[in-house]
Tab-separated table of C-alpha atoms in Angstrom:
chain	number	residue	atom	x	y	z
R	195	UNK	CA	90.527	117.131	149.784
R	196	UNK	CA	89.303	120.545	148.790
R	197	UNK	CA	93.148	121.168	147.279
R	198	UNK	CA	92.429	117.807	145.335
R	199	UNK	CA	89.216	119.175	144.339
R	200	UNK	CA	90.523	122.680	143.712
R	201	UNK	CA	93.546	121.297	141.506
R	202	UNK	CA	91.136	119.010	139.294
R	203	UNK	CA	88.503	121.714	138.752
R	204	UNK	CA	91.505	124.526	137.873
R	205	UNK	CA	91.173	124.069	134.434
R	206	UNK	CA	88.123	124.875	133.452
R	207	UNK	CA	88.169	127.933	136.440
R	208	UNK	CA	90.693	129.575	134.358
R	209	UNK	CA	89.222	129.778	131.380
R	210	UNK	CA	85.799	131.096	132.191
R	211	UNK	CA	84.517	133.965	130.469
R	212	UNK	CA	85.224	136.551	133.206
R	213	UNK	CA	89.341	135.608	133.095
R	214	UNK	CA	89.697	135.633	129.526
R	215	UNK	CA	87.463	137.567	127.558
R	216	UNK	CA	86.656	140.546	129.505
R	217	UNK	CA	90.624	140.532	130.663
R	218	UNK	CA	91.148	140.776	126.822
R	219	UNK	CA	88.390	143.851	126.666
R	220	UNK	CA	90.269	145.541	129.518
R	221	UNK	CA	93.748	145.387	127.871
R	222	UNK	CA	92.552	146.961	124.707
R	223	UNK	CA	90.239	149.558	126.228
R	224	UNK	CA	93.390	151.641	126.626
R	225	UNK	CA	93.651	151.744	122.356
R	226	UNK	CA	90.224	153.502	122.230
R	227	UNK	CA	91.841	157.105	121.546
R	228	UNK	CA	88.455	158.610	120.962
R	229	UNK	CA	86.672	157.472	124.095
R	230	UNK	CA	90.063	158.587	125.949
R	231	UNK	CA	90.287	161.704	124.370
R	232	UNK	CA	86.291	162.555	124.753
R	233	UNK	CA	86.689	161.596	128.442
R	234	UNK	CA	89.128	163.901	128.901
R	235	UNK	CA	87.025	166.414	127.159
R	236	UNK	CA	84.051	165.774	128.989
R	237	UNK	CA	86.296	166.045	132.361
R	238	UNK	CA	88.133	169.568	131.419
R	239	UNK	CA	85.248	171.047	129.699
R	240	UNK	CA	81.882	170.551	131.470
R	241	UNK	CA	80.661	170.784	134.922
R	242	UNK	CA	79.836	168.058	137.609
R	243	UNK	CA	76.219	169.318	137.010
R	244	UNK	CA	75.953	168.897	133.696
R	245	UNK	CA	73.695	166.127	131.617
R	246	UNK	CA	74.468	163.802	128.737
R	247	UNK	CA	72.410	162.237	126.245
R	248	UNK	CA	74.630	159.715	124.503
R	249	UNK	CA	73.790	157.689	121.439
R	250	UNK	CA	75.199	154.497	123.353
R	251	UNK	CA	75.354	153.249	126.804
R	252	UNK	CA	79.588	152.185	126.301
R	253	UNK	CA	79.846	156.241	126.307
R	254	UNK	CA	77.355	157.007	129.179
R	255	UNK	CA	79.986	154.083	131.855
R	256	UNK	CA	83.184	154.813	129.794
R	257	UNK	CA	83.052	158.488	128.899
R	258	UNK	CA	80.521	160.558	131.038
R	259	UNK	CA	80.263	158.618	134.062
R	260	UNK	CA	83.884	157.981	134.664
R	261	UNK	CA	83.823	161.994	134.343
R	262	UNK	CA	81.646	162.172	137.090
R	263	UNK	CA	79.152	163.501	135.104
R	264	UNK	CA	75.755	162.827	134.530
R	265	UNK	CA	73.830	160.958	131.941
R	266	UNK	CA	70.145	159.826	131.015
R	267	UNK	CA	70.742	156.094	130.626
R	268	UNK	CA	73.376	153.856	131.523
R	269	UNK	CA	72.670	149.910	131.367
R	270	UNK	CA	70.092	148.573	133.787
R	271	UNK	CA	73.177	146.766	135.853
R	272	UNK	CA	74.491	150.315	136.579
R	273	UNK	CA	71.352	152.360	137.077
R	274	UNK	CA	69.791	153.838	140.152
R	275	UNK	CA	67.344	150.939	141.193
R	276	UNK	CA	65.067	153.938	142.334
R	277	UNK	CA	65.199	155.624	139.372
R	278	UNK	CA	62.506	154.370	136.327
R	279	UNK	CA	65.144	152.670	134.037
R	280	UNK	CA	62.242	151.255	131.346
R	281	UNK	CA	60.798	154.829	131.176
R	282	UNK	CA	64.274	156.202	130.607
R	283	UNK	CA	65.321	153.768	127.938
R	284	UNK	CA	62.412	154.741	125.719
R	285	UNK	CA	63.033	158.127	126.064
R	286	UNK	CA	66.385	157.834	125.292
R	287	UNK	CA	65.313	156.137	122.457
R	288	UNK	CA	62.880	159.045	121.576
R	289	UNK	CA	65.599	161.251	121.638
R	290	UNK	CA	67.818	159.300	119.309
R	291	UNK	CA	65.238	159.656	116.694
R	292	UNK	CA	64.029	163.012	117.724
R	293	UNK	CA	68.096	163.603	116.660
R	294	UNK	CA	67.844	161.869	113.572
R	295	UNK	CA	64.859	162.948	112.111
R	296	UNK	CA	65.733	167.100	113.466
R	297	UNK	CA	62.616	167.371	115.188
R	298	UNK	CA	63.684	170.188	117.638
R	299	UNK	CA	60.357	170.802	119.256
R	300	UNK	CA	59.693	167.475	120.448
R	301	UNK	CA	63.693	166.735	121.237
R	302	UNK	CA	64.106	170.121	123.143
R	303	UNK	CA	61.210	169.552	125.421
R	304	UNK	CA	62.685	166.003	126.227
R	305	UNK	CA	65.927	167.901	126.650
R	306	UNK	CA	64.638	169.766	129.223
R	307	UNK	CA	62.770	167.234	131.142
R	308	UNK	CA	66.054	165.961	131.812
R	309	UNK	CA	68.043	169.091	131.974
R	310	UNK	CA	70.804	167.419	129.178
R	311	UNK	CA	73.165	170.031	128.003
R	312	UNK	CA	75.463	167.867	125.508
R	313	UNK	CA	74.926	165.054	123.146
R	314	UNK	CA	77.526	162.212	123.011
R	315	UNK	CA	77.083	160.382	119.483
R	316	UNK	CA	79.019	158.290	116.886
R	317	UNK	CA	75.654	157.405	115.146
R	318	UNK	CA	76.597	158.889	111.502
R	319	UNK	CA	72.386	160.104	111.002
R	320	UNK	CA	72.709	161.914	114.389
R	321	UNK	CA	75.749	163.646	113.364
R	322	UNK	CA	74.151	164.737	110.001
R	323	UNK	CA	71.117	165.625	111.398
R	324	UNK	CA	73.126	167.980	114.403
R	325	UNK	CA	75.159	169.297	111.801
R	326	UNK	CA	72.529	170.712	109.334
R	327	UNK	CA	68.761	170.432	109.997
R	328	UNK	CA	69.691	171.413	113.902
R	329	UNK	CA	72.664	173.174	113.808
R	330	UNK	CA	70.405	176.125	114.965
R	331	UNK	CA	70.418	174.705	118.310
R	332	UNK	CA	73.370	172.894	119.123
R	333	UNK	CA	77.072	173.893	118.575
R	334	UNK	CA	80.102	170.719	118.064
R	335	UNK	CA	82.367	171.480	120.506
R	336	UNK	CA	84.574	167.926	120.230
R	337	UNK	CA	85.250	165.355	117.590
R	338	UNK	CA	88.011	162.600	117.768
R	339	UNK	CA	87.252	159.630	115.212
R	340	UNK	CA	83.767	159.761	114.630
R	341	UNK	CA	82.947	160.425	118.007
R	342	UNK	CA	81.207	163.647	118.311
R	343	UNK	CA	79.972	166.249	121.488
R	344	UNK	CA	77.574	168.529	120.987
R	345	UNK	CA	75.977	171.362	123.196
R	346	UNK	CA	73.245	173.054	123.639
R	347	UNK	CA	73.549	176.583	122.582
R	348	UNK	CA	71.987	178.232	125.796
R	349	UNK	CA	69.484	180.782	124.663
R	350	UNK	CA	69.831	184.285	126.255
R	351	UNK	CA	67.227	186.660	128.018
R	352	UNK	CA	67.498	190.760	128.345
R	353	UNK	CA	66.109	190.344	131.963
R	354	UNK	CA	68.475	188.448	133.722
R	355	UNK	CA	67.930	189.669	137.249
């Protein structure tokens, strides 16, 4: 009986959402040359210690995670259930415009809170914004595409001890 019930109901099993679109995803995650390329990047380049702020969460699983790096916000499904994901998401999002709008006070002090060294962005105001009203503080050290990385330029004291 249950092969009688397993046969009838096959149909419709195979075609749920989980078989065929995200196997379709999958396939042609591989084609992403930019995400590839920054992962490897992010993987060569950085430490395990490091922190990312990234203008989307697709780069924070598919890029800096799978680098075994850190990040600010990944989607709620992924996140550290002890770790304040609604507080995170609106400062990620305070960041984001903090980028946009080149207000380096406010965006380096929620830089530090989280100790993030690099920004991960494709957003074309970001970009603009890192390349000319903050280019002071941040230095591109990877494009592919319009994928960009930027870093932190680390700023320097005479009494290192």
């Amino acid at each position: 009986i249950a092969v009688l019930v397993f046969l009838v109901n096959f149909n419709s099993f195979a075609k749920r959402n989980d078989f065929i679109n995200f196997r379709k995803y999958a396939l042609n995650h591989h084609k992403k040359k930019d995400t590839i390329n920054a992962y490897k990047w992010v993987r060569d380049n950085t430490k395990t210690r490091d922190v990312f702020y990234t203008s989307s969460v697709f780069h924070g699983i598919y890029i800096v995670s799978a680098a075994g790096r850190k990040v600010l916000l990944v989607e709620r499904n992924f996140s550290n259930p002890y770790v304040d994901w609604e507080k995170r998401n609106k400062d990620s999002m305070r960041l984001g415009n903090y980028i946009e709008k080149g207000q380096s006070g406010q965006l380096h002090k929620l830089m530090k809170k989280y100790s993030i060294n690099y920004i991960i962005t494709e957003n074309a105001k970001q970009v603009a914004s890192l390349n000319f009203k903050l280019r002071g503080s941040f230095k591109k050290e990877f494009n592919s595409g319009k994928l960009y990385i930027y870093a932190l330029k680390m700023q320097t004291t005479n009494n290192i001890k």
